[in-house]
Amino acid sequence: QVQLVESGGGLVQAGGSLRLSCAASGLTFSKYAMGWFRQAPGKEREFVAAISWNAASTTYADSVKGRFTISRDNAKNTVYLQMNSLKPEDTAAYYCAADQTYKSSLYLTEKNEYDYWGQGTQVTVSS
């Protein structure tokens, strides 16, 4: 049974930082590209960042480029999202997702690409 478990969310002031983690089990992690999405109340789930199976490519939404960094540790079956210079508009539930593919992260920005999803972790940025 595949499980993706996010952690690291919380309440932070604007300008602060958080690091999200997503621990995967029940799959061969190194065969999966990973993505982070977020969903604010009343809004569609949107792409944040993606990383290819071997970390050779990463892709970011324009809204987070230069502030967020996605990385992975295949030995720990974990993907991370380092979030710096947080803004109130970053407030959302953050979800990780897994896609069994060797494609570049450039092609991993759509929700329907992904096979598995975590339950999400809440990030709240106060002004």
XYZ file of C-alpha atoms in Angstrom:
127
model
C 0.000 0.000 0.000
C 1.455 3.310 -1.096
C 1.594 6.050 1.512
C 2.808 9.612 1.239
C 2.983 11.423 4.562
C 3.664 15.152 4.682
C 5.027 16.953 7.725
C 6.599 20.267 8.659
C 3.677 22.610 8.194
C 2.708 25.229 10.744
C 2.194 28.886 11.491
C 4.947 31.313 10.534
C 5.266 35.069 10.159
C 5.722 36.666 6.779
C 9.367 36.519 5.767
C 9.948 33.331 7.684
C 10.851 29.838 6.525
C 9.521 26.310 6.750
C 10.727 22.987 5.422
C 8.125 20.453 4.402
C 8.923 16.753 4.180
C 7.076 13.975 2.433
C 7.960 10.417 3.404
C 6.997 7.736 0.906
C 6.439 4.041 1.531
C 5.044 1.116 -0.417
C 6.686 2.122 -3.675
C 10.109 2.097 -5.302
C 10.778 5.749 -4.594
C 13.653 6.116 -7.043
C 11.303 5.293 -9.935
C 8.975 8.162 -9.115
C 9.029 11.825 -9.915
C 7.646 13.906 -7.067
C 5.633 17.069 -6.922
C 4.287 19.570 -4.435
C 0.911 21.215 -4.885
C -1.090 23.540 -2.673
C -4.710 24.424 -2.186
C -6.086 27.480 -0.458
C -9.705 27.580 0.746
C -12.088 28.111 -2.152
C -9.362 27.736 -4.755
C -8.183 25.032 -7.122
C -5.217 22.873 -6.209
C -2.207 24.419 -7.908
C 1.256 23.309 -8.868
C 4.164 24.460 -6.695
C 7.244 22.420 -7.634
C 8.354 19.136 -9.166
C 11.526 17.077 -9.224
C 12.435 14.257 -11.565
C 13.168 10.723 -10.369
C 16.938 11.345 -10.284
C 16.798 15.024 -9.260
C 18.288 15.991 -12.624
C 15.494 18.467 -13.236
C 13.334 20.709 -11.078
C 10.476 22.987 -12.050
C 8.718 25.725 -10.079
C 5.602 27.798 -10.327
C 6.400 31.414 -11.108
C 4.869 32.473 -7.794
C 7.475 30.556 -5.771
C 10.517 30.690 -8.027
C 13.563 31.950 -6.158
C 11.927 31.385 -2.760
C 11.159 27.657 -2.668
C 13.501 24.728 -3.307
C 12.466 21.143 -3.943
C 14.905 18.317 -3.235
C 14.857 14.599 -2.621
C 16.793 11.931 -0.799
C 16.236 8.588 -2.493
C 18.021 6.767 0.324
C 15.408 8.094 2.759
C 12.423 7.873 0.387
C 11.736 11.514 1.152
C 11.101 14.677 -0.830
C 11.478 18.127 0.701
C 10.198 21.613 0.035
C 12.283 24.389 1.559
C 10.163 27.535 1.707
C 11.861 30.868 2.374
C 10.612 34.455 2.359
C 7.099 33.233 2.984
C 4.173 35.502 2.145
C 0.571 35.477 3.392
C -0.505 34.348 -0.082
C 1.489 31.127 0.444
C -1.083 30.086 3.046
C -2.589 26.775 1.928
C -2.673 23.056 2.495
C 0.406 21.574 0.830
C 0.298 18.144 -0.787
C 3.012 15.924 -2.143
C 2.368 13.607 -5.054
C 4.186 10.777 -6.837
C 4.284 9.955 -10.542
C 5.994 6.813 -11.860
C 7.846 8.366 -14.752
C 11.305 9.192 -16.031
C 10.076 12.393 -17.664
C 11.674 15.749 -17.029
C 10.023 17.817 -14.308
C 8.971 20.245 -17.049
C 6.162 17.811 -17.860
C 5.019 17.314 -14.275
C 3.038 20.455 -13.566
C -0.469 19.024 -13.987
C -2.411 17.330 -11.193
C -3.612 14.508 -13.408
C -0.025 13.396 -14.092
C 0.297 11.993 -10.602
C -0.547 8.522 -9.355
C -0.508 8.993 -5.583
C -1.220 11.828 -3.166
C -0.583 12.562 0.471
C -3.121 13.922 2.934
C -1.567 17.360 3.117
C -0.011 19.631 5.713
C -1.257 23.113 6.541
C 0.967 26.151 6.107
C -0.285 29.458 7.490
C 1.674 32.662 6.978
C 0.641 35.635 9.096
C 1.224 39.226 8.018
